[in-house]
Tab-separated table of C-alpha atoms in Angstrom:
chain	number	residue	atom	x	y	z
A	63	PHE	CA	25.863	4.203	75.194
A	64	PRO	CA	24.914	7.405	77.031
A	65	SER	CA	26.380	8.224	80.406
A	66	SER	CA	24.412	7.236	83.456
A	67	THR	CA	23.575	10.906	84.176
A	68	LEU	CA	22.041	11.444	80.743
A	69	PHE	CA	20.473	7.983	80.833
A	70	ARG	CA	18.801	8.683	84.192
A	71	SER	CA	17.631	12.147	83.226
A	72	GLY	CA	16.155	10.727	80.012
A	73	TYR	CA	14.208	8.041	81.839
A	74	PHE	CA	13.124	10.494	84.533
A	75	SER	CA	11.964	13.007	81.903
A	76	ALA	CA	10.120	10.323	79.920
A	77	SER	CA	8.350	9.074	83.046
A	78	LEU	CA	7.467	12.588	84.175
A	79	LEU	CA	6.112	13.462	80.734
A	80	TYR	CA	3.906	10.376	80.639
A	81	LEU	CA	2.675	10.859	84.204
A	82	SER	CA	1.860	14.496	83.492
A	83	PHE	CA	-0.789	13.297	81.042
A	84	VAL	CA	-2.274	10.760	83.455
A	85	SER	CA	-4.993	12.008	85.777
A	86	PHE	CA	-5.613	9.545	88.616
A	87	PRO	CA	-8.798	9.931	90.673
A	88	LEU	CA	-6.837	9.415	93.911
A	89	LEU	CA	-4.559	12.327	93.024
A	90	SER	CA	-7.356	14.754	92.205
A	91	ASN	CA	-6.011	17.200	94.797
A	92	LEU	CA	-2.763	17.358	92.843
A	93	THR	CA	-4.361	18.053	89.483
A	94	PHE	CA	-2.788	21.505	89.447
A	95	PHE	CA	0.500	19.641	88.973
A	96	LEU	CA	-0.708	16.730	86.843
A	97	ALA	CA	-2.849	18.817	84.492
A	98	VAL	CA	0.006	20.855	83.022
A	99	PRO	CA	1.714	18.475	80.558
A	100	PHE	CA	2.764	21.204	78.155
A	101	GLU	CA	4.474	23.201	80.884
A	102	ILE	CA	6.308	20.054	81.939
A	103	LEU	CA	7.133	19.330	78.305
A	104	ALA	CA	8.762	22.760	78.076
A	105	VAL	CA	10.933	22.114	81.152
A	106	LEU	CA	12.103	18.585	80.279
A	107	PRO	CA	14.547	19.553	77.506
A	108	PHE	CA	16.331	21.859	79.942
A	109	LEU	CA	16.625	19.029	82.459
A	110	VAL	CA	18.204	16.764	79.848
A	111	MET	CA	20.506	19.541	78.568
A	112	ILE	CA	21.702	20.307	82.095
A	113	SER	CA	22.496	16.629	82.635
A	114	ALA	CA	24.530	16.733	79.396
A	115	VAL	CA	26.894	19.149	81.114
A	116	PHE	CA	27.927	16.264	83.376
A	117	ASP	CA	28.153	13.777	80.493
A	118	LYS	CA	31.668	12.351	80.090
A	119	HIS	CA	31.264	11.219	76.498
A	120	GLU	CA	32.711	12.963	73.475
A	121	ARG	CA	29.513	14.570	72.161
A	122	PRO	CA	27.273	15.384	75.140
A	123	PHE	CA	25.158	17.929	73.253
A	124	SER	CA	24.347	15.434	70.464
A	125	ASN	CA	23.541	12.734	73.022
A	126	ALA	CA	21.199	15.138	74.830
A	127	LEU	CA	19.426	16.052	71.589
A	128	PHE	CA	18.974	12.373	70.716
A	129	THR	CA	17.598	11.751	74.207
A	130	ILE	CA	15.099	14.614	73.850
A	131	GLY	CA	14.130	13.412	70.372
A	132	GLY	CA	13.618	9.885	71.675
A	133	ILE	CA	11.375	11.121	74.468
A	134	ILE	CA	9.256	13.159	72.054
A	135	TYR	CA	9.130	10.389	69.435
A	136	ALA	CA	8.499	7.424	71.736
A	137	VAL	CA	6.722	8.740	74.841
A	138	LEU	CA	4.623	11.686	73.684
A	139	PRO	CA	2.386	9.648	71.304
A	140	PHE	CA	1.589	7.126	74.049
A	141	ALA	CA	0.907	9.914	76.533
A	142	LEU	CA	-1.439	11.623	74.083
A	143	ALA	CA	-3.171	8.297	73.314
A	144	HIS	CA	-3.685	7.714	77.029
A	145	ASP	CA	-5.085	11.212	77.394
A	146	LEU	CA	-7.399	10.569	74.453
A	147	VAL	CA	-8.996	7.386	75.829
A	148	SER	CA	-9.336	8.332	79.493
A	149	ARG	CA	-10.969	11.210	81.266
A	150	ASN	CA	-11.644	12.111	84.854
A	151	GLU	CA	-15.256	12.932	85.683
A	152	ARG	CA	-16.266	13.526	89.308
A	153	ASN	CA	-13.160	11.660	90.565
A	154	LEU	CA	-13.932	8.611	88.429
A	155	LEU	CA	-11.500	7.508	85.758
A	156	LEU	CA	-13.506	6.694	82.630
A	157	PHE	CA	-11.845	4.655	79.909
A	158	ASP	CA	-13.159	4.777	76.332
A	159	PRO	CA	-10.982	2.756	73.948
A	160	TRP	CA	-13.376	3.223	71.015
A	161	ILE	CA	-12.016	6.666	70.192
A	162	LEU	CA	-8.528	5.211	69.769
A	163	MET	CA	-9.925	2.303	67.744
A	164	GLY	CA	-11.735	4.749	65.443
A	165	ILE	CA	-8.530	6.725	64.901
A	166	ILE	CA	-6.655	3.508	64.109
A	167	VAL	CA	-9.374	2.633	61.570
A	168	LEU	CA	-8.915	6.072	59.956
A	169	ILE	CA	-5.140	5.546	59.778
A	170	TRP	CA	-5.541	2.059	58.282
A	171	SER	CA	-8.079	3.250	55.723
A	172	ASN	CA	-5.834	6.156	54.753
A	173	ASP	CA	-2.795	3.900	54.317
A	174	THR	CA	-4.716	1.230	52.420
A	175	PHE	CA	-6.543	3.534	50.034
A	176	ALA	CA	-3.533	5.801	49.515
A	177	TYR	CA	-1.592	2.721	48.443
A	178	LEU	CA	-4.385	1.448	46.181
A	179	GLY	CA	-5.108	4.913	44.770
A	180	GLY	CA	-1.414	5.491	44.116
A	181	SER	CA	-1.053	2.081	42.490
A	182	PHE	CA	-3.955	2.633	40.103
A	183	PHE	CA	-3.924	6.389	39.503
A	184	GLY	CA	-0.565	7.651	40.788
A	185	LYS	CA	1.420	9.690	38.288
A	186	HIS	CA	2.941	12.541	40.306
A	187	LYS	CA	5.504	11.590	42.940
A	188	MET	CA	5.160	13.417	46.226
A	189	ILE	CA	8.732	13.599	47.593
A	190	GLU	CA	10.675	11.015	45.640
A	191	ARG	CA	13.952	11.328	47.556
A	192	VAL	CA	12.150	10.598	50.841
A	193	SER	CA	9.456	8.101	49.831
A	194	PRO	CA	9.780	7.032	46.199
A	195	GLY	CA	6.425	5.227	46.027
A	196	LYS	CA	4.198	7.921	47.536
A	197	THR	CA	2.132	9.898	45.011
A	198	TRP	CA	-0.091	12.955	45.312
A	199	GLU	CA	-3.014	11.085	43.767
A	200	GLY	CA	-2.760	8.262	46.312
A	201	THR	CA	-2.483	10.740	49.173
A	202	VAL	CA	-5.594	12.648	48.085
A	203	ILE	CA	-7.564	9.421	47.586
A	204	GLY	CA	-6.530	8.174	51.049
A	205	ILE	CA	-7.590	11.454	52.677
A	206	LEU	CA	-10.931	11.539	50.841
A	207	ILE	CA	-11.792	7.916	51.699
A	208	SER	CA	-10.823	8.450	55.355
A	209	PHE	CA	-12.941	11.591	55.516
A	210	GLY	CA	-15.875	9.723	53.943
A	211	LEU	CA	-15.442	6.889	56.426
A	212	SER	CA	-15.483	9.362	59.323
A	213	PHE	CA	-19.206	9.958	58.676
A	214	PHE	CA	-19.900	6.335	59.683
A	215	ILE	CA	-17.587	5.941	62.679
A	216	GLN	CA	-19.640	7.803	65.302
A	217	PRO	CA	-22.854	5.854	64.674
A	218	LEU	CA	-20.908	2.567	64.675
A	219	LEU	CA	-18.765	3.176	67.763
A	220	LYS	CA	-21.223	5.388	69.659
A	221	SER	CA	-18.263	7.312	70.991
A	222	GLY	CA	-17.279	10.945	70.465
A	223	THR	CA	-19.349	13.485	68.580
A	224	GLN	CA	-20.000	13.627	64.853
A	225	GLN	CA	-18.060	16.908	64.659
A	226	PHE	CA	-15.069	15.242	66.362
A	227	TRP	CA	-15.053	12.414	63.806
A	228	LEU	CA	-15.400	14.764	60.828
A	229	PHE	CA	-12.466	16.807	62.137
A	230	ALA	CA	-10.509	13.591	62.791
A	231	GLY	CA	-11.399	12.350	59.291
A	232	LEU	CA	-9.416	15.274	57.856
A	233	ILE	CA	-6.621	15.680	60.400
A	234	VAL	CA	-5.746	12.022	61.049
A	235	PRO	CA	-4.879	11.069	57.442
A	236	ILE	CA	-2.879	14.275	56.934
A	237	MET	CA	-0.900	13.705	60.133
A	238	ALA	CA	-0.479	10.002	59.330
A	239	THR	CA	0.990	10.905	55.931
A	240	LEU	CA	3.342	13.473	57.471
A	241	GLY	CA	4.372	10.946	60.124
A	242	ASP	CA	5.075	8.367	57.433
A	243	LEU	CA	7.245	10.871	55.568
A	244	LEU	CA	9.098	11.736	58.778
A	245	GLU	CA	9.809	8.061	59.430
A	246	SER	CA	11.043	7.701	55.862
A	247	VAL	CA	13.441	10.621	56.384
A	248	LEU	CA	14.724	9.007	59.589
A	249	LYS	CA	15.230	5.687	57.769
A	250	ARG	CA	17.091	7.364	54.905
A	251	GLN	CA	19.384	9.261	57.256
A	252	SER	CA	20.083	6.069	59.197
A	253	GLY	CA	20.939	4.245	55.990
A	254	LEU	CA	18.095	1.728	56.276
């Protein structure tokens, strides 16, 4: 269990990172501070590393790196999702969940059709030591189906632009596949 100093700095950094992505209408005068999430993201690792100096455990540097990794892995996706579905226009907070729903549909379609395509046509393993069932054929089929589906999302959801959905139709399945491989690496290294 991490020391209370590292524990507190981790929670403080995670909260600050998330809040840096949130733009409240009441705090519009402070947007110079709240609108700089990437600058804050650059400072947070230093805050955690400095708190590791005061850590009384055996491996403070490793604990600090795990804390930083946890913040990036657990908090950053939720902060980016929040930033994706809300926007501040003329001091009004507008919430549009359909963009997130469309991205989830693209992820689901990629996963489903990559699995089906790999099951029926898969011959060439992608990275067998990381994910033994993932094939190149399944991956390509999943990406192509997701891209094809992206043509229909904007008219159905009436949210975002057609160019946004075509771009998302290519990027989302690629990033979803890379994220799946990353999780597989983490599982393998943890012995799960």
